[in-house]
Amino acid sequence: MRFSTSRGIIQHRLLIPLTMSANAVAVNACPICDSDTGRQVRTGIFGADFAANALTVLAPFPVLLLLIAALRWALPTARDRPSDS
Amino acid sequence: MNNHSDQRPMLTAGIFLGVGLGGFVDGIVFHQILQMHNMLSAKLPKTSIVNMEINMFWDGLFHAAVWLITAWGVALLWRAGARREGRWSGIAFTGALFLGWGLFNLVEGVIDHHILHLHHVVEQHGTSGFDYAFLGSAIVFMVGGWLAIRSGSAGRS
C-alpha cells in the first residue's frame, strides 16, 4: 500500500513538469506571445501578405453593404397603403 | 386616408441584423464548433499550430466585421423603433432577418468559396457539393425571407 502511494507520488512528480511544459507551449502560441511560436505567428500574420489577406477577408462586406443599399429601395413600403380603419 | 406606415427602416435593420447574425452562425458553427474550415484554411492548411493561430487571427477579423454589421443593425432598429409612424410586423421582420442571412451566405459563398478560394465549407474536400449546398441555403433563405416580408407587409402584423 505504502509502495503504491510512493509510486503514485513519483508518477505525479514526473507528470506535473510534463503537463506544465505542454501547457507552456500551448500558452505561448499566440500573436503577442514572446516565444518562437509567437514570433512565427506574428510573422505569418503581419508579413508581406498582410494587406492582401486583410482585403480578401474583408472583401464580402463592401459588397454586402452595396446590396443592402440596393435592397432598401426594393423593399415594399406601406406608405400609401389605404388605412385599415 | 393614408397611414404613412413605412416599414423600410425596420426591414433594413432586420436585414443588417440577419447579415450579422448569419455571419456569427458561420463563424461559430463552421469555424469553431465543427472546425470544418477557417478563414484562410485553403491557403494555410491547419497542419501546424502556427497556421492554426494565423487562421484564428483572420477569423477574429471576420468576426469583428460581423460584429460591426450587427451593432449597426441594432442602432438602425433603435432608430426605427423611435419613429412614431412605423408599422411593425413580426413576420416581415423575421423575413428581413432571413433575407439578410441568405444575403450573407450568397455573398460570402460566392466570394470566399468560389472566387477567392479562401476556404471551403468542408476544407478537406476542397470545392464540393457542400459549397453549392451553402449557396442553395442562401437562395432558400432569401426567397423565404422575401416572401415573409411581402406577407408581413400585406397583413396587419
Tab-separated table of C-alpha atoms in Angstrom:
chain	number	residue	atom	x	y	z
A	1	MET	CA	0.000	0.000	0.000
A	2	ARG	CA	2.737	2.338	1.012
A	3	PHE	CA	4.725	1.283	-2.052
A	4	SER	CA	1.870	2.159	-4.400
A	5	THR	CA	1.440	5.550	-2.712
A	6	SER	CA	5.092	6.479	-3.112
A	7	ARG	CA	4.976	5.207	-6.685
A	8	GLY	CA	1.984	7.429	-7.297
A	9	ILE	CA	3.871	10.398	-5.925
A	10	ILE	CA	6.809	9.611	-8.186
A	11	GLN	CA	4.474	9.377	-11.151
A	12	HIS	CA	2.942	12.726	-10.195
A	13	ARG	CA	6.389	14.280	-9.892
A	14	LEU	CA	7.124	13.128	-13.402
A	15	LEU	CA	3.743	14.073	-14.829
A	16	ILE	CA	3.439	17.579	-13.363
A	17	PRO	CA	6.513	19.037	-15.122
A	18	LEU	CA	5.484	17.296	-18.352
A	19	THR	CA	1.977	18.722	-18.106
A	20	MET	CA	3.326	22.163	-17.265
A	21	SER	CA	5.706	22.148	-20.203
A	22	ALA	CA	2.891	21.052	-22.539
A	23	ASN	CA	0.743	23.918	-21.230
A	24	ALA	CA	3.614	26.345	-21.613
A	25	VAL	CA	3.875	25.531	-25.321
A	26	ALA	CA	0.121	25.971	-25.785
A	27	VAL	CA	0.006	29.230	-23.829
A	28	ASN	CA	2.915	30.691	-25.765
A	29	ALA	CA	1.324	30.064	-29.155
A	30	CYS	CA	-0.383	33.413	-29.675
A	31	PRO	CA	0.238	36.563	-31.757
A	32	ILE	CA	1.510	38.530	-28.752
A	33	CYS	CA	3.454	35.709	-27.071
A	34	ASP	CA	7.180	36.129	-26.513
A	35	SER	CA	8.196	32.734	-27.856
A	36	ASP	CA	9.452	31.140	-31.057
A	37	THR	CA	5.936	30.072	-31.953
A	38	GLY	CA	4.611	33.538	-31.130
A	39	ARG	CA	7.204	35.099	-33.434
A	40	GLN	CA	6.278	32.699	-36.236
A	41	VAL	CA	2.604	33.564	-35.757
A	42	ARG	CA	3.351	37.310	-35.859
A	43	THR	CA	5.477	36.883	-38.976
A	44	GLY	CA	2.720	34.848	-40.595
A	45	ILE	CA	0.072	37.460	-39.836
A	46	PHE	CA	1.976	40.709	-40.388
A	47	GLY	CA	4.209	39.503	-43.227
A	48	ALA	CA	4.172	40.552	-46.863
A	49	ASP	CA	0.685	39.064	-47.338
A	50	PHE	CA	-0.967	41.111	-44.570
A	51	ALA	CA	-2.661	43.728	-46.785
A	52	ALA	CA	-3.727	41.147	-49.371
A	53	ASN	CA	-5.138	38.850	-46.679
A	54	ALA	CA	-6.957	41.718	-44.957
A	55	LEU	CA	-8.512	42.831	-48.243
A	56	THR	CA	-9.624	39.332	-49.175
A	57	VAL	CA	-11.024	38.537	-45.710
A	58	LEU	CA	-12.997	41.812	-45.689
A	59	ALA	CA	-13.966	41.683	-49.392
A	60	PRO	CA	-17.533	40.412	-48.864
A	61	PHE	CA	-18.522	43.293	-46.561
A	62	PRO	CA	-18.487	46.253	-49.006
A	63	VAL	CA	-20.425	44.056	-51.437
A	64	LEU	CA	-22.938	43.220	-48.708
A	65	LEU	CA	-23.382	46.914	-47.853
A	66	LEU	CA	-23.949	47.799	-51.519
A	67	LEU	CA	-26.515	45.033	-51.882
A	68	ILE	CA	-28.325	46.109	-48.699
A	69	ALA	CA	-28.438	49.684	-50.028
A	70	ALA	CA	-29.885	48.404	-53.311
A	71	LEU	CA	-32.378	46.171	-51.497
A	72	ARG	CA	-33.563	49.068	-49.348
A	73	TRP	CA	-35.134	50.697	-52.405
A	74	ALA	CA	-36.765	47.433	-53.464
A	75	LEU	CA	-38.362	46.804	-50.076
A	76	PRO	CA	-42.123	47.181	-50.007
A	77	THR	CA	-43.309	50.374	-48.403
A	78	ALA	CA	-46.787	50.693	-46.977
A	79	ARG	CA	-46.578	54.483	-47.037
A	80	ASP	CA	-49.514	54.971	-49.386
A	81	ARG	CA	-51.447	51.891	-48.394
A	82	PRO	CA	-55.075	52.700	-47.558
A	83	SER	CA	-55.590	52.635	-43.809
A	84	ASP	CA	-57.290	49.621	-42.245
A	85	SER	CA	-59.773	51.638	-40.235
B	1	MET	CA	-56.723	58.344	-45.983
B	2	ASN	CA	-53.150	57.094	-45.804
B	3	ASN	CA	-51.486	55.565	-42.736
B	4	HIS	CA	-47.899	56.605	-43.591
B	5	SER	CA	-46.507	53.371	-42.173
B	6	ASP	CA	-43.166	52.988	-43.929
B	7	GLN	CA	-41.687	49.650	-42.900
B	8	ARG	CA	-38.371	50.117	-44.660
B	9	PRO	CA	-36.392	51.373	-41.633
B	10	MET	CA	-37.475	48.325	-39.601
B	11	LEU	CA	-36.811	45.964	-42.515
B	12	THR	CA	-33.402	47.496	-43.253
B	13	ALA	CA	-32.453	46.975	-39.596
B	14	GLY	CA	-33.660	43.368	-39.903
B	15	ILE	CA	-31.502	42.778	-42.988
B	16	PHE	CA	-28.425	44.215	-41.227
B	17	LEU	CA	-29.091	42.005	-38.209
B	18	GLY	CA	-29.656	38.993	-40.484
B	19	VAL	CA	-26.322	39.560	-42.209
B	20	GLY	CA	-24.555	39.962	-38.859
B	21	LEU	CA	-26.210	37.008	-37.135
B	22	GLY	CA	-25.757	34.864	-40.255
B	23	GLY	CA	-22.058	35.691	-40.142
B	24	PHE	CA	-21.931	34.666	-36.495
B	25	VAL	CA	-23.671	31.360	-37.314
B	26	ASP	CA	-20.998	30.687	-39.941
B	27	GLY	CA	-18.147	31.597	-37.606
B	28	ILE	CA	-19.490	29.825	-34.531
B	29	VAL	CA	-20.790	26.645	-36.190
B	30	PHE	CA	-18.314	26.044	-39.038
B	31	HIS	CA	-15.150	27.713	-37.726
B	32	GLN	CA	-15.361	26.965	-34.021
B	33	ILE	CA	-17.734	24.121	-33.123
B	34	LEU	CA	-17.362	21.840	-36.154
B	35	GLN	CA	-13.953	23.287	-37.179
B	36	MET	CA	-14.646	22.367	-40.812
B	37	HIS	CA	-12.739	25.369	-42.098
B	38	ASN	CA	-11.182	28.651	-41.041
B	39	MET	CA	-10.910	31.956	-42.846
B	40	LEU	CA	-7.736	31.152	-44.809
B	41	SER	CA	-7.665	27.389	-44.387
B	42	ALA	CA	-7.420	26.717	-48.152
B	43	LYS	CA	-4.309	28.878	-48.227
B	44	LEU	CA	-2.888	27.955	-44.812
B	45	PRO	CA	-3.913	24.355	-44.024
B	46	LYS	CA	-4.490	23.600	-40.344
B	47	THR	CA	-1.493	21.300	-40.179
B	48	SER	CA	0.543	23.215	-37.603
B	49	ILE	CA	-0.096	25.288	-34.516
B	50	VAL	CA	1.314	28.358	-36.316
B	51	ASN	CA	-1.117	28.027	-39.230
B	52	MET	CA	-3.995	27.442	-36.816
B	53	GLU	CA	-3.053	30.593	-34.883
B	54	ILE	CA	-2.800	32.653	-38.084
B	55	ASN	CA	-6.198	31.362	-39.201
B	56	MET	CA	-7.589	32.244	-35.761
B	57	PHE	CA	-6.398	35.842	-36.214
B	58	TRP	CA	-8.209	36.169	-39.565
B	59	ASP	CA	-11.297	34.502	-38.085
B	60	GLY	CA	-11.162	37.236	-35.448
B	61	LEU	CA	-11.034	39.986	-38.070
B	62	PHE	CA	-14.027	38.411	-39.813
B	63	HIS	CA	-15.939	38.252	-36.510
B	64	ALA	CA	-15.060	41.883	-35.788
B	65	ALA	CA	-16.572	42.938	-39.136
B	66	VAL	CA	-19.669	40.826	-38.493
B	67	TRP	CA	-19.970	42.382	-35.026
B	68	LEU	CA	-19.887	45.889	-36.560
B	69	ILE	CA	-22.674	44.961	-39.007
B	70	THR	CA	-24.733	43.576	-36.095
B	71	ALA	CA	-24.155	46.694	-33.987
B	72	TRP	CA	-25.170	48.844	-36.967
B	73	GLY	CA	-28.350	46.755	-37.222
B	74	VAL	CA	-29.133	47.312	-33.530
B	75	ALA	CA	-28.664	51.082	-33.998
B	76	LEU	CA	-30.958	51.070	-37.053
B	77	LEU	CA	-33.563	49.043	-35.163
B	78	TRP	CA	-33.420	51.560	-32.320
B	79	ARG	CA	-33.975	54.420	-34.775
B	80	ALA	CA	-36.805	52.555	-36.462
B	81	GLY	CA	-38.421	51.997	-33.072
B	82	ALA	CA	-38.215	55.690	-32.260
B	83	ARG	CA	-40.249	56.607	-35.364
B	84	ARG	CA	-43.861	57.242	-34.441
B	85	GLU	CA	-45.280	56.336	-37.823
B	86	GLY	CA	-43.569	52.974	-38.169
B	87	ARG	CA	-45.766	49.903	-38.526
B	88	TRP	CA	-44.226	46.771	-37.029
B	89	SER	CA	-44.723	43.261	-38.301
B	90	GLY	CA	-43.077	40.247	-36.679
B	91	ILE	CA	-43.456	38.215	-39.857
B	92	ALA	CA	-41.905	40.922	-42.033
B	93	PHE	CA	-39.066	41.462	-39.538
B	94	THR	CA	-38.333	37.713	-39.381
B	95	GLY	CA	-38.369	37.708	-43.175
B	96	ALA	CA	-35.828	40.548	-43.191
B	97	LEU	CA	-33.592	38.546	-40.824
B	98	PHE	CA	-33.687	35.545	-43.181
B	99	LEU	CA	-33.176	37.773	-46.224
B	100	GLY	CA	-30.054	39.173	-44.552
B	101	TRP	CA	-28.819	35.711	-43.567
B	102	GLY	CA	-29.318	34.475	-47.121
B	103	LEU	CA	-27.571	37.550	-48.492
B	104	PHE	CA	-24.595	36.841	-46.241
B	105	ASN	CA	-24.409	33.183	-47.341
B	106	LEU	CA	-24.686	34.163	-51.005
B	107	VAL	CA	-22.016	36.875	-50.964
B	108	GLU	CA	-19.634	35.052	-48.620
B	109	GLY	CA	-20.127	31.799	-50.507
B	110	VAL	CA	-19.542	33.262	-53.958
B	111	ILE	CA	-16.593	35.481	-52.999
B	112	ASP	CA	-14.763	33.359	-50.415
B	113	HIS	CA	-15.561	29.816	-51.615
B	114	HIS	CA	-15.738	30.207	-55.388
B	115	ILE	CA	-13.870	33.356	-56.491
B	116	LEU	CA	-11.055	33.845	-53.975
B	117	HIS	CA	-10.916	30.218	-52.735
B	118	LEU	CA	-10.005	31.386	-49.220
B	119	HIS	CA	-11.716	28.349	-47.753
B	120	HIS	CA	-14.423	25.797	-48.498
B	121	VAL	CA	-17.288	24.561	-46.352
B	122	VAL	CA	-15.563	21.195	-45.826
B	123	GLU	CA	-11.927	22.082	-46.318
B	124	GLN	CA	-10.679	18.555	-46.807
B	125	HIS	CA	-12.952	18.147	-49.864
B	126	GLY	CA	-11.996	21.479	-51.456
B	127	THR	CA	-14.720	22.799	-53.762
B	128	SER	CA	-17.518	20.308	-53.205
B	129	GLY	CA	-21.261	19.836	-53.065
B	130	PHE	CA	-21.201	21.375	-49.586
B	131	ASP	CA	-20.191	24.722	-51.136
B	132	TYR	CA	-23.146	24.527	-53.528
B	133	ALA	CA	-25.456	23.472	-50.684
B	134	PHE	CA	-24.307	26.604	-48.848
B	135	LEU	CA	-25.322	28.703	-51.871
B	136	GLY	CA	-28.579	26.747	-52.047
B	137	SER	CA	-29.323	27.679	-48.425
B	138	ALA	CA	-28.702	31.301	-49.404
B	139	ILE	CA	-31.343	31.151	-52.144
B	140	VAL	CA	-33.855	29.398	-49.850
B	141	PHE	CA	-33.332	31.953	-47.065
B	142	MET	CA	-33.562	34.910	-49.446
B	143	VAL	CA	-36.692	33.728	-51.239
B	144	GLY	CA	-38.344	32.667	-47.967
B	145	GLY	CA	-37.376	35.945	-46.351
B	146	TRP	CA	-38.681	37.995	-49.264
B	147	LEU	CA	-41.995	36.118	-49.248
B	148	ALA	CA	-42.311	36.661	-45.481
B	149	ILE	CA	-41.614	40.381	-45.943
B	150	ARG	CA	-44.316	40.614	-48.602
B	151	SER	CA	-46.719	38.642	-46.450
B	152	GLY	CA	-45.990	40.706	-43.339
B	153	SER	CA	-46.271	43.961	-45.256
B	154	ALA	CA	-49.621	42.986	-46.760
B	155	GLY	CA	-51.098	41.735	-43.467
B	156	ARG	CA	-51.970	43.789	-40.417
B	157	SER	CA	-48.974	42.374	-38.438
